[in-house]
Each structure stands twice: as C-alpha cells, then as structure tokens.
C-alpha cells in the first residue's frame, strides 16, 4: 500500500520567528521512500495551534496524496468537520479530473469535535486586485450582512516571492503594510517552504495552500477570506479557488469564505478606485524580474491597466507604463481559456461603461478571432479523436 504519513513536530525557535512543522513521509508497503519537512514561520505571536494539531498539514498534502494515490495517515489530531469537508473536496476534484486525481482514504490518530470558532477574520494580502477589493469592502462594512470584521491580514513569503528573495519581500511587505495602515488593519508576515516541498500544479492547489497557511491563526481568528479569482458568471473549472470548493477547506474552528465572485475584475477595480492607498499600491505582477513591483509589460499588468481604462479611470502610478494603447493588446497574444475570459470581461465592462476608444474595437476583433481559432482547434481534435 502507498501511504503518506504526517508527523507533526514540536514548535521551534528560528531566529526571530517561531516555526510550526510537519514531517511528510512517503511509504510504499514497508519501505520508506523519502521524507520532507513542511514548515511555516511566524513572528513572535501567541496562541498558535497545539503541536499535535495537524489540520494545516492535512490540507497542505491532500492534493499531492490524491495525485500519487496515497492513503493519508495523520499521526496527530484533526476535527471531524474538516475530515467530512475534505471527503467532499477530494470527490469534487476526482469528479473534475478523474484521470489525474484518486479518491484516497484518511486515517487519523485523534478526531476532535465541538470546537469553538472565534469571531473576526484574516485575509491573505499582497496588494493584488482580489485581496484589495475584499479588504476594502469588508473593512468599510460595504458587504451588508456578509461583512466580516478583519482583525488582521497576512502576507506569505514563499508563494509569489521566492524565499531567497528577501529584499523583494521586505519591500512588498512594507508597501502592503502602508496600504492596510490607512484602514487600521495590521499585516503579519509568514514564511513557508510550501512550494519547495509540495509539487502539485499551483493553479489547482493555490486555495488549499493559502488555507493551510492561514489555518495556523485559528486560535486568533475564526474565518478566512479568500478573494475570488473569477465571477459567478464566468467561473473556470477545474481551478484552484472557486466558490464551489473553497468552503470545503473549512474546519469546525476555521471557516473559509470565498469572497467577491459577485464582481468581475473590472468591477473590482472600480470599487478599489475609492481607496487611494489601495489603488496606488496595487501589486499584480508575478512575471517581472523584480517581484516587489509591477513591470507594466506582462499580460497581467496590461490586463489590470485595461481594467482601469474599461472604467474610464486613470491608470494608477503603481504601473511604470501608464500610457497604453490598442497596440498593447497584441503583446499578450495568444490567450488561454482563463485569460480569454478575463479579457472578455474587460470588453463587456467597456461596452457597459460606453467606452468608445479604438482599443475597444481592436479588443473585440481580437477576441472574436481567438474564440474562432479555439473553436476550430477543438473541432479538429474531436475529428481526429473519432478518426
């Protein structure tokens, strides 16, 4: 039998940080194949989970275990509610990608019930559009009865900014911290080697990685806000973060809320424009050479700038190239399905806002061409498969 053993480790002091960690051990029958240590590091904060609490670690490894068809054996404690939710989460991914993922079993040393969930929320924040939108709406109580009291935000070093790039993280953290200071929300840094030891496709595991990291704050806050990637009317499946699956990462003690799917990215930008600091300090780029700022040239930078143009808004100074034209659209061809959907939403927003610039016409022609080309490719694949 193929097994993935989880052995939670005692807390360690690493410099000025406290480390929670878990040994992940692969076992084939009676033979140990390899072992790795997954760790999370925090500043000196109180009320981290108990050493034996293994919920964060289980969430972190579930998709890798499914990929390798390994039973997960947890040598620690997990809540019954998380096990129930992860059973459905597992089955959802197996339903979407049966050729990739397997319905693995869980075995846990200690199952716990009746845990009290604390009030208030935490939100991951690195200055992107989705998180900035969520923090602004909830921080200003603009989401009606669904509004959450955000006690703190967290920025993760080791996700989009590599662990070895300390200077970029410090710069990005200081900028994000200044943004949140304007609405009196503190920002906490977290370090993790998650992406070095968990090798599953990041586009599929992103929400699980985020929840696994923020789970470590569940004795401080009881809710985790995840900013949506796509709106309800243009959901992408399979995808790492969706309103259909994110809530299935909830435990009895730590609820996960997928937030913002009522808005397209263009609509989110219109709301963010109300927040000067949030707008001026947006950081959306992950392809540029410098990870603490926007390059102004990659697809995501250009797309975000056109989000502003679709609202007839000035492009904020956080983008080094504030002057763009329809020619910029040609720089990011061809589109994949997810990006094609994003640019389609930009076009819809521009039309809704009665924007009649030349770039709107060029984008419409480009999208029609891309959609037709993809339709032809799908048709040819179908014909070849049947042949």
Short mmCIF file of N, CA, C and O in Angstrom, two decimals, residues 199-331:
data_model
loop_
_atom_site.label_atom_id
_atom_site.label_comp_id
_atom_site.label_asym_id
_atom_site.label_seq_id
_atom_site.Cartn_x
_atom_site.Cartn_y
_atom_site.Cartn_z
N UNK A 199 4.55 19.68 -4.65
CA UNK A 199 4.85 19.90 -6.06
C UNK A 199 3.63 19.84 -6.97
O UNK A 199 3.76 19.80 -8.20
N UNK A 200 2.44 19.83 -6.43
CA UNK A 200 1.23 19.79 -7.24
C UNK A 200 1.06 21.09 -8.02
O UNK A 200 1.49 22.15 -7.57
N UNK A 201 0.41 21.01 -9.17
CA UNK A 201 0.12 22.17 -10.02
C UNK A 201 -0.43 23.33 -9.19
O UNK A 201 -1.47 23.22 -8.56
N UNK A 202 0.28 24.47 -9.19
CA UNK A 202 -0.10 25.61 -8.36
C UNK A 202 -1.47 26.14 -8.72
O UNK A 202 -2.22 26.62 -7.86
N UNK A 203 -1.86 26.08 -9.99
CA UNK A 203 -3.16 26.58 -10.40
C UNK A 203 -4.29 25.77 -9.77
O UNK A 203 -5.41 26.25 -9.65
N UNK A 204 -4.00 24.53 -9.37
CA UNK A 204 -5.01 23.69 -8.74
C UNK A 204 -4.95 23.73 -7.21
O UNK A 204 -5.95 23.50 -6.54
N UNK A 205 -3.79 24.00 -6.66
CA UNK A 205 -3.63 23.88 -5.21
C UNK A 205 -3.56 25.22 -4.50
O UNK A 205 -3.42 25.28 -3.27
N UNK A 206 -3.73 26.32 -5.21
CA UNK A 206 -3.50 27.65 -4.62
C UNK A 206 -4.37 27.91 -3.39
O UNK A 206 -3.88 28.41 -2.37
N UNK A 207 -5.66 27.60 -3.46
CA UNK A 207 -6.54 27.87 -2.31
C UNK A 207 -6.18 26.98 -1.13
O UNK A 207 -6.14 27.44 0.02
N UNK A 208 -5.90 25.71 -1.40
CA UNK A 208 -5.51 24.80 -0.32
C UNK A 208 -4.22 25.27 0.34
O UNK A 208 -4.08 25.21 1.57
N UNK A 209 -3.27 25.75 -0.45
CA UNK A 209 -2.02 26.26 0.10
C UNK A 209 -2.27 27.47 0.99
O UNK A 209 -1.68 27.59 2.08
N UNK A 210 -3.14 28.34 0.55
CA UNK A 210 -3.45 29.55 1.31
C UNK A 210 -4.15 29.22 2.63
O UNK A 210 -3.78 29.72 3.70
N UNK A 211 -5.16 28.35 2.55
CA UNK A 211 -5.90 27.98 3.77
C UNK A 211 -5.00 27.23 4.73
O UNK A 211 -5.04 27.45 5.95
N UNK A 212 -4.18 26.32 4.21
CA UNK A 212 -3.26 25.58 5.08
C UNK A 212 -2.35 26.53 5.84
O UNK A 212 -2.05 26.31 7.02
N UNK A 213 -1.92 27.59 5.19
CA UNK A 213 -1.03 28.57 5.84
C UNK A 213 -1.78 29.39 6.89
O UNK A 213 -1.33 29.53 8.03
N UNK A 214 -2.95 29.92 6.51
CA UNK A 214 -3.69 30.79 7.42
C UNK A 214 -4.38 30.00 8.53
O UNK A 214 -4.77 30.59 9.55
N UNK A 215 -4.53 28.69 8.36
CA UNK A 215 -5.09 27.84 9.41
C UNK A 215 -4.33 27.98 10.72
O UNK A 215 -4.89 27.78 11.80
N UNK A 216 -3.08 28.35 10.63
CA UNK A 216 -2.25 28.49 11.82
C UNK A 216 -2.69 29.65 12.72
O UNK A 216 -2.23 29.77 13.85
N UNK A 217 -3.61 30.50 12.23
CA UNK A 217 -4.11 31.63 13.02
C UNK A 217 -5.47 31.33 13.67
O UNK A 217 -6.11 32.24 14.20
N UNK A 218 -5.94 30.09 13.62
CA UNK A 218 -7.31 29.80 14.03
C UNK A 218 -7.56 29.99 15.53
O UNK A 218 -8.72 30.00 15.95
N UNK A 219 -6.54 30.15 16.33
CA UNK A 219 -6.75 30.47 17.74
C UNK A 219 -6.74 31.98 17.99
O UNK A 219 -6.77 32.43 19.12
N UNK A 220 -6.68 32.72 16.88
CA UNK A 220 -6.75 34.18 16.95
C UNK A 220 -8.00 34.69 16.24
O UNK A 220 -8.68 35.60 16.70
N UNK A 221 -8.31 34.09 15.09
CA UNK A 221 -9.49 34.44 14.29
C UNK A 221 -10.18 33.15 13.85
O UNK A 221 -9.55 32.09 13.77
N UNK A 222 -11.47 33.25 13.51
CA UNK A 222 -12.21 32.04 13.15
C UNK A 222 -12.63 31.94 11.70
O UNK A 222 -13.24 30.95 11.30
N UNK A 223 -12.31 32.97 10.89
CA UNK A 223 -12.75 32.98 9.49
C UNK A 223 -11.60 33.39 8.59
O UNK A 223 -10.82 34.28 8.93
N UNK A 224 -11.53 32.75 7.44
CA UNK A 224 -10.52 33.06 6.43
C UNK A 224 -11.23 33.56 5.18
O UNK A 224 -12.11 32.88 4.64
N UNK A 225 -10.87 34.76 4.72
CA UNK A 225 -11.42 35.30 3.48
C UNK A 225 -10.47 35.02 2.32
O UNK A 225 -9.29 35.34 2.40
N UNK A 226 -11.01 34.42 1.26
CA UNK A 226 -10.23 34.20 0.04
C UNK A 226 -10.84 35.04 -1.07
O UNK A 226 -12.01 34.84 -1.44
N UNK A 227 -10.08 35.99 -1.58
CA UNK A 227 -10.57 36.82 -2.69
C UNK A 227 -10.77 35.98 -3.93
O UNK A 227 -9.91 35.19 -4.33
N UNK A 228 -11.92 36.14 -4.58
CA UNK A 228 -12.27 35.32 -5.74
C UNK A 228 -11.34 35.59 -6.93
O UNK A 228 -10.83 36.70 -7.10
N UNK A 229 -11.16 34.56 -7.75
CA UNK A 229 -10.39 34.71 -8.98
C UNK A 229 -11.30 35.08 -10.15
O UNK A 229 -10.92 35.90 -11.00
N UNK A 230 -12.48 34.47 -10.20
CA UNK A 230 -13.41 34.68 -11.33
C UNK A 230 -14.81 34.94 -10.80
O UNK A 230 -15.17 34.45 -9.73
N UNK A 231 -15.63 35.68 -11.55
CA UNK A 231 -17.00 35.95 -11.11
C UNK A 231 -17.91 34.75 -11.36
O UNK A 231 -17.60 33.87 -12.17
N UNK A 232 -19.05 34.74 -10.68
CA UNK A 232 -20.00 33.64 -10.83
C UNK A 232 -20.39 33.39 -12.29
O UNK A 232 -20.54 32.25 -12.72
N UNK A 233 -20.51 34.46 -13.06
CA UNK A 233 -20.99 34.29 -14.44
C UNK A 233 -19.90 33.79 -15.38
O UNK A 233 -20.21 33.46 -16.53
N UNK A 234 -18.66 33.71 -14.91
CA UNK A 234 -17.57 33.24 -15.78
C UNK A 234 -16.62 32.33 -14.99
O UNK A 234 -15.40 32.45 -15.10
N UNK A 235 -17.17 31.41 -14.22
CA UNK A 235 -16.33 30.53 -13.42
C UNK A 235 -15.50 29.61 -14.31
O UNK A 235 -15.94 29.20 -15.39
N UNK A 236 -14.31 29.29 -13.84
CA UNK A 236 -13.40 28.40 -14.56
C UNK A 236 -13.27 27.10 -13.76
O UNK A 236 -12.97 27.12 -12.57
N UNK A 237 -13.53 25.97 -14.39
CA UNK A 237 -13.37 24.65 -13.77
C UNK A 237 -12.52 23.77 -14.68
O UNK A 237 -12.71 23.77 -15.89
N UNK A 238 -11.63 22.96 -14.11
CA UNK A 238 -11.21 22.99 -12.71
C UNK A 238 -10.24 24.15 -12.47
O UNK A 238 -9.50 24.54 -13.35
N UNK A 239 -10.26 24.68 -11.25
CA UNK A 239 -9.40 25.79 -10.86
C UNK A 239 -9.16 25.70 -9.36
O UNK A 239 -10.00 25.20 -8.62
N UNK A 240 -8.01 26.21 -8.91
CA UNK A 240 -7.63 26.05 -7.51
C UNK A 240 -8.54 26.72 -6.53
O UNK A 240 -8.70 26.24 -5.40
N UNK A 241 -9.15 27.84 -6.92
CA UNK A 241 -10.00 28.58 -5.99
C UNK A 241 -11.32 28.90 -6.67
O UNK A 241 -11.37 29.65 -7.65
N UNK A 242 -12.41 28.32 -6.16
CA UNK A 242 -13.75 28.57 -6.68
C UNK A 242 -14.74 28.58 -5.52
O UNK A 242 -14.49 28.00 -4.47
N UNK A 243 -15.91 29.22 -5.73
CA UNK A 243 -16.93 29.19 -4.67
C UNK A 243 -17.51 27.80 -4.45
O UNK A 243 -18.16 27.55 -3.44
N UNK A 244 -17.27 26.88 -5.39
CA UNK A 244 -17.78 25.52 -5.25
C UNK A 244 -16.93 24.67 -4.32
O UNK A 244 -17.45 23.72 -3.69
N UNK A 245 -15.65 24.98 -4.20
CA UNK A 245 -14.76 24.10 -3.43
C UNK A 245 -14.05 24.77 -2.26
O UNK A 245 -13.65 24.07 -1.32
N UNK A 246 -13.86 26.08 -2.27
CA UNK A 246 -13.09 26.72 -1.20
C UNK A 246 -13.67 26.46 0.18
O UNK A 246 -12.94 26.22 1.15
N UNK A 247 -15.00 26.51 0.29
CA UNK A 247 -15.63 26.32 1.60
C UNK A 247 -15.42 24.91 2.15
O UNK A 247 -15.55 24.68 3.36
N UNK A 248 -15.06 23.98 1.27
CA UNK A 248 -14.81 22.60 1.70
C UNK A 248 -13.44 22.45 2.36
O UNK A 248 -13.08 21.35 2.79
N UNK A 249 -12.71 23.53 2.48
CA UNK A 249 -11.45 23.54 3.23
C UNK A 249 -11.67 24.04 4.66
O UNK A 249 -10.72 24.21 5.42
N UNK A 250 -12.94 24.23 5.03
CA UNK A 250 -13.28 24.71 6.37
C UNK A 250 -13.20 23.58 7.40
O UNK A 250 -13.54 22.43 7.10
N UNK A 251 -12.79 23.94 8.60
CA UNK A 251 -12.89 23.04 9.74
C UNK A 251 -13.88 23.63 10.72
O UNK A 251 -14.41 24.73 10.51
N UNK A 252 -14.15 22.93 11.80
CA UNK A 252 -15.08 23.44 12.80
C UNK A 252 -14.58 24.74 13.40
O UNK A 252 -15.36 25.63 13.74
N UNK A 253 -13.27 24.88 13.48
CA UNK A 253 -12.64 26.02 14.15
C UNK A 253 -12.28 27.14 13.20
O UNK A 253 -12.05 28.28 13.63
N UNK A 254 -12.23 26.84 11.89
CA UNK A 254 -11.71 27.82 10.93
C UNK A 254 -12.53 27.76 9.66
O UNK A 254 -12.34 26.87 8.82
N UNK A 255 -13.45 28.71 9.50
CA UNK A 255 -14.35 28.75 8.36
C UNK A 255 -13.69 29.47 7.19
O UNK A 255 -13.04 30.50 7.36
N UNK A 256 -13.90 28.96 5.99
CA UNK A 256 -13.34 29.57 4.78
C UNK A 256 -14.47 30.17 3.96
O UNK A 256 -15.43 29.48 3.60
N UNK A 257 -14.35 31.47 3.64
CA UNK A 257 -15.33 32.17 2.82
C UNK A 257 -14.69 32.61 1.51
O UNK A 257 -13.71 33.36 1.51
N UNK A 258 -15.23 32.15 0.41
CA UNK A 258 -14.83 32.63 -0.92
C UNK A 258 -15.54 33.96 -1.13
O UNK A 258 -16.76 34.05 -1.05
N UNK A 259 -14.78 35.01 -1.43
CA UNK A 259 -15.35 36.35 -1.40
C UNK A 259 -15.13 37.10 -2.72
O UNK A 259 -14.05 37.06 -3.28
N UNK A 260 -16.18 37.77 -3.19
CA UNK A 260 -16.02 38.69 -4.32
C UNK A 260 -16.44 38.16 -5.67
O UNK A 260 -16.29 38.87 -6.67
N UNK A 261 -16.99 36.94 -5.73
CA UNK A 261 -17.37 36.37 -7.03
C UNK A 261 -18.58 37.07 -7.65
O UNK A 261 -18.94 36.77 -8.79
N UNK A 262 -19.18 37.96 -6.92
CA UNK A 262 -20.29 38.77 -7.47
C UNK A 262 -19.79 39.84 -8.42
O UNK A 262 -20.59 40.48 -9.10
N UNK A 263 -18.47 40.06 -8.45
CA UNK A 263 -17.89 41.14 -9.25
C UNK A 263 -16.86 40.59 -10.23
O UNK A 263 -16.08 39.70 -9.90
N UNK A 264 -16.83 41.18 -11.42
CA UNK A 264 -15.74 40.91 -12.36
C UNK A 264 -14.51 41.69 -11.88
O UNK A 264 -14.60 42.58 -11.02
N UNK A 265 -13.38 41.40 -12.47
CA UNK A 265 -12.16 42.13 -12.11
C UNK A 265 -12.29 43.62 -12.45
O UNK A 265 -11.81 44.48 -11.71
N UNK A 266 -12.95 43.92 -13.56
CA UNK A 266 -13.16 45.32 -13.94
C UNK A 266 -14.04 46.03 -12.92
O UNK A 266 -13.77 47.19 -12.56
N UNK A 267 -15.07 45.35 -12.43
CA UNK A 267 -15.92 45.94 -11.40
C UNK A 267 -15.17 46.10 -10.08
O UNK A 267 -15.37 47.07 -9.35
N UNK A 268 -14.30 45.15 -9.77
CA UNK A 268 -13.49 45.26 -8.55
C UNK A 268 -12.59 46.50 -8.62
O UNK A 268 -12.45 47.23 -7.63
N UNK A 269 -11.99 46.73 -9.76
CA UNK A 269 -11.10 47.88 -9.93
C UNK A 269 -11.87 49.18 -9.71
O UNK A 269 -11.35 50.14 -9.11
N UNK A 270 -13.13 49.23 -10.18
CA UNK A 270 -13.94 50.43 -9.98
C UNK A 270 -14.17 50.69 -8.49
O UNK A 270 -14.16 51.85 -8.05
N UNK A 271 -14.34 49.62 -7.71
CA UNK A 271 -14.53 49.77 -6.26
C UNK A 271 -13.22 50.15 -5.59
O UNK A 271 -13.19 51.04 -4.72
N UNK A 272 -12.13 49.51 -5.99
CA UNK A 272 -10.82 49.82 -5.40
C UNK A 272 -10.44 51.28 -5.63
O UNK A 272 -9.75 51.90 -4.81
N UNK A 273 -10.92 51.86 -6.72
CA UNK A 273 -10.59 53.25 -7.03
C UNK A 273 -11.07 54.21 -5.94
O UNK A 273 -10.62 55.35 -5.88
N UNK A 274 -11.98 53.76 -5.08
CA UNK A 274 -12.44 54.58 -3.95
C UNK A 274 -11.35 54.70 -2.87
O UNK A 274 -11.42 55.59 -2.02
N UNK A 275 -10.38 53.79 -2.89
CA UNK A 275 -9.36 53.70 -1.85
C UNK A 275 -8.03 54.14 -2.43
O UNK A 275 -7.38 53.38 -3.15
N UNK A 276 -7.62 55.34 -2.16
CA UNK A 276 -6.42 55.90 -2.79
C UNK A 276 -5.18 55.04 -2.53
O UNK A 276 -4.43 54.71 -3.45
N UNK A 277 -4.96 54.68 -1.24
CA UNK A 277 -3.77 53.88 -0.91
C UNK A 277 -3.84 52.50 -1.56
O UNK A 277 -2.83 51.98 -2.05
N UNK A 278 -5.02 51.90 -1.57
CA UNK A 278 -5.17 50.60 -2.21
C UNK A 278 -4.88 50.64 -3.69
O UNK A 278 -4.26 49.73 -4.26
N UNK A 279 -5.32 51.72 -4.33
CA UNK A 279 -5.11 51.90 -5.77
C UNK A 279 -3.64 52.18 -6.08
O UNK A 279 -3.06 51.57 -6.98
N UNK A 280 -3.05 53.09 -5.33
CA UNK A 280 -1.67 53.50 -5.61
C UNK A 280 -0.66 52.38 -5.34
O UNK A 280 0.43 52.39 -5.93
N UNK A 281 -1.02 51.44 -4.45
CA UNK A 281 -0.07 50.39 -4.06
C UNK A 281 -0.42 49.01 -4.60
O UNK A 281 0.08 48.01 -4.09
N UNK A 282 -1.27 48.95 -5.62
CA UNK A 282 -1.58 47.64 -6.21
C UNK A 282 -0.30 46.95 -6.69
O UNK A 282 0.58 47.58 -7.27
N UNK A 283 -0.23 45.65 -6.43
CA UNK A 283 0.89 44.84 -6.94
C UNK A 283 0.32 43.56 -7.51
O UNK A 283 -0.11 42.67 -6.78
N UNK A 284 0.28 43.48 -8.83
CA UNK A 284 -0.37 42.34 -9.50
C UNK A 284 0.62 41.46 -10.26
O UNK A 284 0.29 40.35 -10.67
N UNK A 285 1.83 41.95 -10.47
CA UNK A 285 2.79 41.30 -11.36
C UNK A 285 3.48 40.11 -10.70
O UNK A 285 3.87 40.18 -9.54
N UNK A 286 3.61 39.00 -11.45
CA UNK A 286 4.40 37.87 -10.98
C UNK A 286 5.43 37.42 -12.01
O UNK A 286 6.26 36.56 -11.74
N UNK A 287 5.40 38.02 -13.19
CA UNK A 287 6.31 37.63 -14.26
C UNK A 287 7.53 38.54 -14.38
O UNK A 287 8.53 38.16 -14.99
N UNK A 288 7.46 39.73 -13.82
CA UNK A 288 8.55 40.68 -13.95
C UNK A 288 9.80 40.24 -13.20
O UNK A 288 9.73 39.41 -12.28
N UNK A 289 10.92 40.78 -13.57
CA UNK A 289 12.19 40.42 -12.94
C UNK A 289 12.24 40.85 -11.48
O UNK A 289 12.83 40.17 -10.63
N UNK A 290 11.60 41.97 -11.15
CA UNK A 290 11.57 42.49 -9.78
C UNK A 290 10.22 42.14 -9.17
O UNK A 290 9.18 42.64 -9.62
N UNK A 291 10.22 41.29 -8.13
CA UNK A 291 8.99 40.73 -7.60
C UNK A 291 8.24 41.67 -6.66
O UNK A 291 7.15 41.34 -6.20
N UNK A 292 8.82 42.82 -6.33
CA UNK A 292 8.17 43.73 -5.39
C UNK A 292 7.45 44.88 -6.09
O UNK A 292 7.02 45.83 -5.45
N UNK A 293 7.31 44.79 -7.43
CA UNK A 293 6.66 45.88 -8.16
C UNK A 293 6.08 45.36 -9.48
O UNK A 293 6.33 44.23 -9.89
N UNK A 294 5.28 46.20 -10.13
CA UNK A 294 4.68 45.85 -11.41
C UNK A 294 5.64 46.19 -12.55
O UNK A 294 6.18 47.29 -12.58
N UNK A 295 5.80 45.25 -13.48
CA UNK A 295 6.70 45.52 -14.61
C UNK A 295 6.03 46.42 -15.64
O UNK A 295 6.69 47.12 -16.40
N UNK A 296 4.68 46.40 -15.70
CA UNK A 296 3.95 47.23 -16.66
C UNK A 296 3.93 46.69 -18.06
O UNK A 296 3.36 47.32 -18.97
N UNK A 297 4.51 45.49 -18.28
CA UNK A 297 4.61 44.95 -19.64
C UNK A 297 4.00 43.56 -19.79
O UNK A 297 3.63 43.18 -20.90
N UNK A 298 3.91 42.80 -18.71
CA UNK A 298 3.40 41.42 -18.81
C UNK A 298 1.89 41.44 -19.01
O UNK A 298 1.22 42.48 -18.88
N UNK A 299 1.34 40.26 -19.31
CA UNK A 299 -0.09 40.16 -19.58
C UNK A 299 -0.93 40.66 -18.42
O UNK A 299 -1.90 41.40 -18.60
N UNK A 300 -0.58 40.27 -17.19
CA UNK A 300 -1.41 40.64 -16.05
C UNK A 300 -1.34 42.13 -15.76
O UNK A 300 -2.36 42.75 -15.39
N UNK A 301 -0.17 42.72 -15.90
CA UNK A 301 -0.06 44.17 -15.74
C UNK A 301 -0.91 44.90 -16.78
O UNK A 301 -1.68 45.81 -16.45
N UNK A 302 -0.77 44.48 -18.04
CA UNK A 302 -1.55 45.12 -19.09
C UNK A 302 -3.05 44.92 -18.88
O UNK A 302 -3.85 45.85 -19.05
N UNK A 303 -3.42 43.71 -18.48
CA UNK A 303 -4.84 43.43 -18.25
C UNK A 303 -5.40 44.33 -17.15
O UNK A 303 -6.51 44.86 -17.27
N UNK A 304 -4.63 44.51 -16.08
CA UNK A 304 -5.11 45.35 -14.98
C UNK A 304 -5.22 46.81 -15.41
O UNK A 304 -6.16 47.52 -15.04
N UNK A 305 -4.27 47.28 -16.21
CA UNK A 305 -4.35 48.65 -16.71
C UNK A 305 -5.59 48.84 -17.58
O UNK A 305 -6.27 49.87 -17.50
N UNK A 306 -5.91 47.83 -18.38
CA UNK A 306 -7.13 47.93 -19.20
C UNK A 306 -8.38 47.79 -18.35
O UNK A 306 -9.45 48.29 -18.74
N UNK A 307 -8.30 47.13 -17.18
CA UNK A 307 -9.43 47.13 -16.24
C UNK A 307 -9.77 48.57 -15.85
O UNK A 307 -10.95 48.94 -15.76
N UNK A 308 -8.75 49.37 -15.62
CA UNK A 308 -8.98 50.78 -15.29
C UNK A 308 -9.55 51.54 -16.48
O UNK A 308 -10.48 52.33 -16.35
N UNK A 309 -8.96 51.31 -17.66
CA UNK A 309 -9.44 52.01 -18.86
C UNK A 309 -10.89 51.65 -19.16
O UNK A 309 -11.66 52.49 -19.65
N UNK A 310 -11.29 50.41 -18.87
CA UNK A 310 -12.67 49.98 -19.13
C UNK A 310 -13.66 50.70 -18.22
O UNK A 310 -14.86 50.73 -18.50
N UNK A 311 -13.16 51.27 -17.13
CA UNK A 311 -13.98 52.08 -16.23
C UNK A 311 -13.81 53.57 -16.47
O UNK A 311 -14.33 54.39 -15.71
N UNK A 312 -13.04 53.92 -17.53
CA UNK A 312 -12.73 55.32 -17.84
C UNK A 312 -12.01 55.99 -16.67
O UNK A 312 -12.25 57.16 -16.34
N UNK A 313 -11.11 55.23 -16.03
CA UNK A 313 -10.34 55.73 -14.89
C UNK A 313 -8.88 55.90 -15.27
O UNK A 313 -8.38 55.20 -16.18
N UNK A 314 -8.19 56.78 -14.57
CA UNK A 314 -6.76 56.93 -14.78
C UNK A 314 -6.02 55.70 -14.29
O UNK A 314 -6.39 55.09 -13.27
N UNK A 315 -4.97 55.32 -14.99
CA UNK A 315 -4.15 54.20 -14.57
C UNK A 315 -3.27 54.67 -13.42
O UNK A 315 -2.59 55.69 -13.52
N UNK A 316 -3.28 53.95 -12.28
CA UNK A 316 -2.53 54.43 -11.11
C UNK A 316 -1.03 54.38 -11.32
O UNK A 316 -0.51 53.66 -12.18
N UNK A 317 -0.32 55.14 -10.48
CA UNK A 317 1.12 55.30 -10.62
C UNK A 317 1.90 54.05 -10.27
O UNK A 317 3.12 54.00 -10.51
N UNK A 318 1.25 53.01 -9.73
CA UNK A 318 1.95 51.77 -9.42
C UNK A 318 2.39 51.02 -10.67
O UNK A 318 3.18 50.08 -10.59
N UNK A 319 1.90 51.45 -11.83
CA UNK A 319 2.33 50.87 -13.10
C UNK A 319 3.30 51.81 -13.78
O UNK A 319 2.96 52.98 -14.04
N UNK A 320 4.50 51.35 -14.11
CA UNK A 320 5.52 52.23 -14.69
C UNK A 320 5.16 52.75 -16.07
O UNK A 320 5.63 53.80 -16.48
N UNK A 321 4.34 51.98 -16.80
CA UNK A 321 3.92 52.43 -18.12
C UNK A 321 2.45 52.80 -18.04
O UNK A 321 1.56 51.96 -18.20
N UNK A 322 2.17 54.06 -17.74
CA UNK A 322 0.78 54.49 -17.55
C UNK A 322 0.09 54.83 -18.87
O UNK A 322 -1.11 55.03 -18.91
N UNK A 323 0.85 54.90 -19.95
CA UNK A 323 0.27 55.21 -21.25
C UNK A 323 0.23 53.95 -22.11
O UNK A 323 1.28 53.43 -22.50
N UNK A 324 -0.96 53.44 -22.37
CA UNK A 324 -1.10 52.24 -23.19
C UNK A 324 -2.12 52.50 -24.30
O UNK A 324 -2.96 53.39 -24.19
N UNK A 325 -2.05 51.73 -25.36
CA UNK A 325 -2.96 51.89 -26.48
C UNK A 325 -3.41 50.51 -26.95
O UNK A 325 -3.03 49.49 -26.37
N UNK A 326 -4.19 50.49 -28.02
CA UNK A 326 -4.69 49.22 -28.54
C UNK A 326 -3.54 48.30 -28.96
O UNK A 326 -3.66 47.08 -28.95
N UNK A 327 -2.38 48.89 -29.31
CA UNK A 327 -1.24 48.08 -29.73
C UNK A 327 -0.76 47.16 -28.61
O UNK A 327 -0.17 46.11 -28.87
N UNK A 328 -1.02 47.57 -27.36
CA UNK A 328 -0.60 46.75 -26.22
C UNK A 328 -1.30 45.40 -26.22
O UNK A 328 -0.76 44.41 -25.71
N UNK A 329 -2.50 45.35 -26.78
CA UNK A 329 -3.26 44.10 -26.79
C UNK A 329 -2.52 43.02 -27.56
O UNK A 329 -2.54 41.84 -27.20
N UNK A 330 -1.81 43.41 -28.62
CA UNK A 330 -1.12 42.43 -29.45
C UNK A 330 0.09 41.82 -28.76
O UNK A 330 0.62 40.80 -29.19
N UNK A 331 0.53 42.47 -27.67
CA UNK A 331 1.70 41.96 -26.96
C UNK A 331 1.43 40.69 -26.17
O UNK A 331 2.36 39.97 -25.81
#
